[in-house]
CSV table of C-alpha atoms in Angstrom, one decimal:
chain,number,residue,atom,x,y,z
E,1416,UNK,CA,62.6,150.8,57.2
E,1417,UNK,CA,65.6,152.1,57.1
E,1418,UNK,CA,68.0,152.7,53.5
E,1419,UNK,CA,71.4,152.7,54.5
E,1420,UNK,CA,74.2,152.6,57.7
E,1421,UNK,CA,74.1,156.6,59.4
E,1422,UNK,CA,76.8,158.1,59.1
E,1423,UNK,CA,78.8,161.7,59.3
E,1424,UNK,CA,78.0,163.6,55.6
E,1425,UNK,CA,81.3,166.3,56.3
E,1426,UNK,CA,80.7,169.1,52.6
E,1427,UNK,CA,82.6,171.9,51.5
E,1428,UNK,CA,83.0,174.0,48.9
E,1429,UNK,CA,85.6,176.4,48.3
E,1430,UNK,CA,87.5,178.2,45.1
E,1431,UNK,CA,91.3,177.3,46.9
E,1432,UNK,CA,92.8,174.4,44.3
E,1433,UNK,CA,92.6,171.3,46.3
E,1434,UNK,CA,94.1,168.8,43.0
E,1435,UNK,CA,97.8,170.2,41.9
E,1436,UNK,CA,98.2,171.8,45.4
E,1437,UNK,CA,98.2,168.0,46.8
E,1438,UNK,CA,95.4,168.4,49.7
E,1439,UNK,CA,93.4,166.4,48.2
E,1440,UNK,CA,95.7,163.9,49.6
E,1441,UNK,CA,96.6,165.2,52.5
E,1442,UNK,CA,92.6,165.2,53.5
E,1443,UNK,CA,92.6,161.5,52.4
E,1444,UNK,CA,95.4,160.8,55.7
E,1445,UNK,CA,92.8,163.1,57.9
E,1446,UNK,CA,90.5,161.6,57.4
E,1447,UNK,CA,92.2,157.4,57.8
E,1448,UNK,CA,93.4,159.1,61.1
E,1449,UNK,CA,90.4,160.0,62.6
E,1450,UNK,CA,88.1,156.2,61.1
E,1451,UNK,CA,92.0,154.8,62.6
E,1452,UNK,CA,91.3,152.6,59.2
E,1453,UNK,CA,92.3,152.8,55.8
E,1454,UNK,CA,91.5,154.4,52.9
E,1455,UNK,CA,91.5,150.8,50.5
E,1456,UNK,CA,89.9,152.0,46.9
E,1457,UNK,CA,89.2,154.1,44.4
E,1458,UNK,CA,86.8,154.5,41.7
E,1459,UNK,CA,86.9,157.5,39.1
E,1460,UNK,CA,82.6,158.5,38.5
E,1461,UNK,CA,84.0,160.8,35.4
E,1462,UNK,CA,83.8,157.2,34.1
E,1463,UNK,CA,80.5,155.8,33.0
E,1464,UNK,CA,80.7,152.3,34.8
E,1465,UNK,CA,83.9,153.4,36.8
E,1466,UNK,CA,85.4,149.8,38.6
E,1467,UNK,CA,86.3,150.2,41.7
E,1468,UNK,CA,89.9,149.5,42.3
E,1469,UNK,CA,92.3,148.5,44.3
E,1470,UNK,CA,94.0,151.1,46.7
E,1471,UNK,CA,97.1,150.5,48.8
E,1472,UNK,CA,97.8,154.2,50.4
E,1473,UNK,CA,96.5,157.3,49.1
E,1474,UNK,CA,99.3,158.5,48.2
E,1475,UNK,CA,100.0,156.0,44.6
E,1476,UNK,CA,98.4,156.9,41.4
E,1477,UNK,CA,95.8,157.7,40.2
E,1478,UNK,CA,95.7,160.3,43.4
E,1479,UNK,CA,99.3,162.0,42.9
E,1480,UNK,CA,98.9,161.9,39.8
E,1481,UNK,CA,96.8,165.5,40.2
E,1482,UNK,CA,99.9,167.1,42.5
E,1483,UNK,CA,101.8,169.0,40.4
E,1484,UNK,CA,99.8,168.3,37.6
E,1485,UNK,CA,98.1,171.8,36.7
E,1486,UNK,CA,95.8,174.3,38.0
E,1487,UNK,CA,91.7,174.0,37.7
E,1488,UNK,CA,92.1,170.3,36.2
E,1489,UNK,CA,88.8,168.3,36.4
E,1490,UNK,CA,88.4,165.0,37.7
E,1491,UNK,CA,85.2,163.1,40.1
E,1492,UNK,CA,85.9,160.1,42.0
E,1493,UNK,CA,85.2,158.2,45.1
E,1494,UNK,CA,87.6,156.8,47.7
E,1495,UNK,CA,86.0,154.5,50.4
E,1496,UNK,CA,86.8,151.9,53.1
E,1497,UNK,CA,84.1,149.6,53.2
E,1498,UNK,CA,80.9,150.9,52.2
E,1499,UNK,CA,80.4,154.1,55.9
E,1500,UNK,CA,84.4,155.0,55.4
E,1501,UNK,CA,84.6,157.2,51.8
E,1502,UNK,CA,85.4,160.8,50.7
E,1503,UNK,CA,84.2,162.4,47.0
E,1504,UNK,CA,85.4,164.8,45.6
E,1505,UNK,CA,83.7,166.9,42.7
E,1506,UNK,CA,86.4,169.3,40.8
E,1507,UNK,CA,85.3,171.1,37.7
E,1508,UNK,CA,83.5,174.3,36.1
E,1509,UNK,CA,80.2,175.3,37.8
E,1510,UNK,CA,77.7,174.0,34.8
E,1511,UNK,CA,76.1,177.2,35.7
E,1512,UNK,CA,78.5,180.3,37.1
E,1513,UNK,CA,81.3,178.8,35.3
E,1514,UNK,CA,83.0,179.2,39.1
E,1515,UNK,CA,85.6,176.5,39.5
E,1516,UNK,CA,85.4,175.4,42.4
E,1517,UNK,CA,86.4,171.8,44.6
E,1518,UNK,CA,83.1,170.1,46.3
E,1519,UNK,CA,84.8,167.0,49.3
E,1520,UNK,CA,81.6,165.4,50.3
E,1521,UNK,CA,83.5,162.9,53.2
E,1522,UNK,CA,81.0,160.2,55.0
E,1523,UNK,CA,82.0,158.9,58.3
E,1524,UNK,CA,81.1,155.8,60.7
E,1525,UNK,CA,78.1,156.6,63.2
E,1526,UNK,CA,80.5,154.9,65.6
E,1527,UNK,CA,83.7,156.5,64.8
E,1528,UNK,CA,81.5,160.2,64.6
E,1529,UNK,CA,80.3,159.9,68.2
E,1530,UNK,CA,83.0,158.7,70.4
E,1531,UNK,CA,85.5,161.2,68.6
E,1532,UNK,CA,83.7,164.1,69.0
E,1533,UNK,CA,86.4,166.7,69.5
E,1534,UNK,CA,88.3,165.1,66.6
E,1535,UNK,CA,86.2,165.6,64.2
E,1536,UNK,CA,86.0,168.9,65.2
E,1537,UNK,CA,89.4,169.5,65.2
E,1538,UNK,CA,89.4,167.9,61.4
E,1539,UNK,CA,86.7,170.6,60.5
E,1540,UNK,CA,89.0,173.7,62.5
E,1541,UNK,CA,91.7,172.1,59.9
E,1542,UNK,CA,90.1,172.3,56.9
E,1543,UNK,CA,88.8,175.0,57.3
E,1544,UNK,CA,92.1,176.6,57.9
E,1545,UNK,CA,94.1,174.7,54.4
E,1546,UNK,CA,90.5,174.6,52.2
E,1547,UNK,CA,89.2,178.2,53.2
E,1548,UNK,CA,85.7,176.9,52.0
E,1549,UNK,CA,83.2,179.2,51.2
E,1550,UNK,CA,80.4,177.2,53.5
E,1551,UNK,CA,81.0,173.6,55.4
E,1552,UNK,CA,78.8,171.9,56.7
E,1553,UNK,CA,78.7,168.4,58.8
E,1554,UNK,CA,75.4,166.0,59.9
E,1555,UNK,CA,74.2,162.6,60.3
E,1556,UNK,CA,73.4,161.8,56.6
E,1557,UNK,CA,70.0,159.5,57.5
E,1558,UNK,CA,68.9,163.9,58.8
E,1559,UNK,CA,70.0,165.4,56.4
E,1560,UNK,CA,68.7,163.4,53.5
E,1561,UNK,CA,65.2,163.3,55.5
E,1562,UNK,CA,65.9,167.5,56.9
E,1563,UNK,CA,65.7,167.6,52.1
E,1564,UNK,CA,63.3,165.4,51.1
E,1565,UNK,CA,59.5,166.8,50.8
E,1566,UNK,CA,57.5,163.6,50.7
E,1567,UNK,CA,56.1,162.5,55.1
E,1568,UNK,CA,54.8,159.9,53.1
E,1569,UNK,CA,58.6,158.9,51.3
E,1570,UNK,CA,60.2,159.4,54.9
E,1571,UNK,CA,57.6,158.0,56.2
E,1572,UNK,CA,57.9,155.1,53.9
E,1573,UNK,CA,62.5,155.2,54.2
E,1574,UNK,CA,62.8,156.0,58.1
E,1575,UNK,CA,60.0,154.6,60.0
E,1576,UNK,CA,56.8,156.9,60.2
E,1577,UNK,CA,57.7,159.1,62.9
E,1578,UNK,CA,60.4,160.9,61.0
E,1579,UNK,CA,58.5,163.6,59.0
E,1580,UNK,CA,57.3,164.8,63.1
E,1581,UNK,CA,61.1,164.5,64.2
E,1582,UNK,CA,62.2,166.4,62.0
E,1583,UNK,CA,59.2,169.6,61.9
E,1584,UNK,CA,59.6,172.5,59.8
E,1585,UNK,CA,62.8,170.9,58.5
E,1586,UNK,CA,65.1,174.2,59.8
E,1587,UNK,CA,68.2,171.5,58.0
E,1588,UNK,CA,67.1,172.2,54.6
E,1589,UNK,CA,69.5,173.5,52.0
E,1590,UNK,CA,69.7,176.6,50.0
E,1591,UNK,CA,72.0,176.0,46.6
E,1592,UNK,CA,72.8,179.3,44.5
E,1593,UNK,CA,75.4,178.9,42.4
E,1594,UNK,CA,78.4,177.5,44.1
E,1595,UNK,CA,77.0,177.7,47.5
E,1596,UNK,CA,74.8,175.1,49.2
E,1597,UNK,CA,73.4,177.0,52.9
E,1598,UNK,CA,72.0,174.2,55.1
E,1599,UNK,CA,72.1,174.8,59.9
E,1600,UNK,CA,73.7,171.9,60.5
E,1601,UNK,CA,75.2,170.6,64.0
E,1602,UNK,CA,78.8,172.1,62.1
E,1603,UNK,CA,78.4,175.1,60.2
E,1604,UNK,CA,81.2,177.1,58.8
E,1605,UNK,CA,80.1,179.9,57.2
E,1606,UNK,CA,82.6,182.7,55.3
E,1607,UNK,CA,82.3,186.6,55.8
E,1608,UNK,CA,82.1,186.1,51.1
E,1609,UNK,CA,79.0,183.6,52.1
E,1610,UNK,CA,77.2,185.9,54.8
E,1611,UNK,CA,77.9,188.7,52.3
E,1612,UNK,CA,75.9,186.8,50.1
E,1613,UNK,CA,72.9,186.4,52.9
E,1614,UNK,CA,73.2,190.1,53.7
E,1615,UNK,CA,74.3,188.2,56.8
E,1616,UNK,CA,77.1,191.0,59.6
E,1617,UNK,CA,80.6,189.4,59.8
E,1618,UNK,CA,80.2,188.2,63.4
E,1619,UNK,CA,78.9,186.8,66.9
E,1620,UNK,CA,74.8,185.2,66.0
E,1621,UNK,CA,74.4,184.6,69.7
E,1622,UNK,CA,71.7,182.1,67.7
E,1623,UNK,CA,70.4,180.3,71.6
E,1624,UNK,CA,72.3,176.7,71.9
E,1625,UNK,CA,74.4,177.4,69.7
E,1626,UNK,CA,78.5,177.9,70.3
E,1627,UNK,CA,80.1,180.3,68.0
E,1628,UNK,CA,83.9,180.0,67.2
E,1629,UNK,CA,85.7,183.2,65.2
E,1630,UNK,CA,87.4,181.8,62.7
E,1631,UNK,CA,89.6,184.2,60.0
E,1632,UNK,CA,87.5,185.0,56.4
E,1633,UNK,CA,85.0,182.8,58.9
E,1634,UNK,CA,82.2,181.9,62.0
E,1635,UNK,CA,81.9,178.4,62.6
E,1636,UNK,CA,78.7,177.6,64.7
E,1637,UNK,CA,78.8,174.4,66.7
E,1638,UNK,CA,75.1,173.0,67.4
E,1639,UNK,CA,76.1,170.6,70.5
E,1640,UNK,CA,78.0,168.4,72.0
E,1641,UNK,CA,76.6,164.5,70.4
E,1642,UNK,CA,76.4,165.1,66.9
E,1643,UNK,CA,73.7,162.6,66.5
E,1644,UNK,CA,71.3,163.8,68.8
E,1645,UNK,CA,69.7,165.7,66.0
E,1646,UNK,CA,65.6,166.2,67.0
E,1647,UNK,CA,67.7,168.0,70.4
E,1648,UNK,CA,69.3,170.1,68.4
E,1649,UNK,CA,65.8,171.3,66.6
E,1650,UNK,CA,65.7,174.3,67.5
E,1651,UNK,CA,68.9,175.3,68.2
E,1652,UNK,CA,69.0,174.5,63.8
E,1653,UNK,CA,65.8,176.9,63.8
E,1654,UNK,CA,68.0,179.1,65.8
E,1655,UNK,CA,70.4,179.3,63.7
E,1656,UNK,CA,68.5,179.5,60.0
E,1657,UNK,CA,67.0,182.4,60.9
E,1658,UNK,CA,70.3,184.3,62.7
E,1659,UNK,CA,71.6,183.0,58.7
E,1660,UNK,CA,68.5,184.8,56.8
E,1661,UNK,CA,68.6,181.3,54.5
E,1662,UNK,CA,65.0,181.7,53.7
E,1663,UNK,CA,64.9,186.2,53.1
E,1664,UNK,CA,67.3,184.2,50.9
E,1665,UNK,CA,65.2,180.9,50.3
E,1666,UNK,CA,61.9,184.0,49.2
E,1667,UNK,CA,63.9,186.9,47.6
E,1668,UNK,CA,66.3,184.4,45.2
E,1669,UNK,CA,63.4,182.1,44.5
E,1670,UNK,CA,61.3,182.4,41.1
E,1671,UNK,CA,58.3,180.8,39.2
E,1672,UNK,CA,60.1,177.6,36.6
E,1673,UNK,CA,57.0,176.7,34.4
E,1674,UNK,CA,55.5,173.4,36.1
E,1675,UNK,CA,58.6,173.0,38.6
E,1676,UNK,CA,57.0,175.7,39.9
E,1677,UNK,CA,60.2,177.1,42.1
E,1678,UNK,CA,63.3,177.4,42.0
E,1679,UNK,CA,65.2,175.4,45.1
């Protein structure tokens, strides 16, 4: 049984003020161009049981109302077209650190991401240049969910009996520290600030099976030509995780928390 259609999930966290500068509109235009499909609905996620409303253009209200409206706006909304194409933007003060950050989570249909692999990589590179993120990750949404599910039984119920075995030791699992969300994925961008937190020196990591691209302010890692070849990418994913010292961060930053056992 499969719970949802597989999409490519592109997530980034940035300290750049996305809304006031109008970068959110540029992000939405980029997604429309990649998918060759307009985004047609808007939903304000900050309102309980908020309803979807039709959207004629990403340049229209309520999206354009954020442009030039002031720094550090708090907003959480989703713009989509159908079940597989969407962008969610969550901007505000992080509840644990008090840092103003913006999370962008774009979901692109599998057919689009698989057939436009180079265009997808180029889009992520534009976002890195434009938004100066702390981190960016792109990974198939179903594999990302499997990698971050602890229970093999739950994985088997949701995605099949062999899914847990194919995930192996789950090298793509995420570790969160404040407004930093670390994971080794098909596309992984790590800023120099994030590398410093990981106690990793900026520069080539030479992770086997990984193509590295030096970018202003950080490094972009690409695990393979096919974003949906997750099982084949496990060795490269594990190597990148080791080079980034994610498990060392997890071990260093964990602590006992009553019956919750460990901080994740």
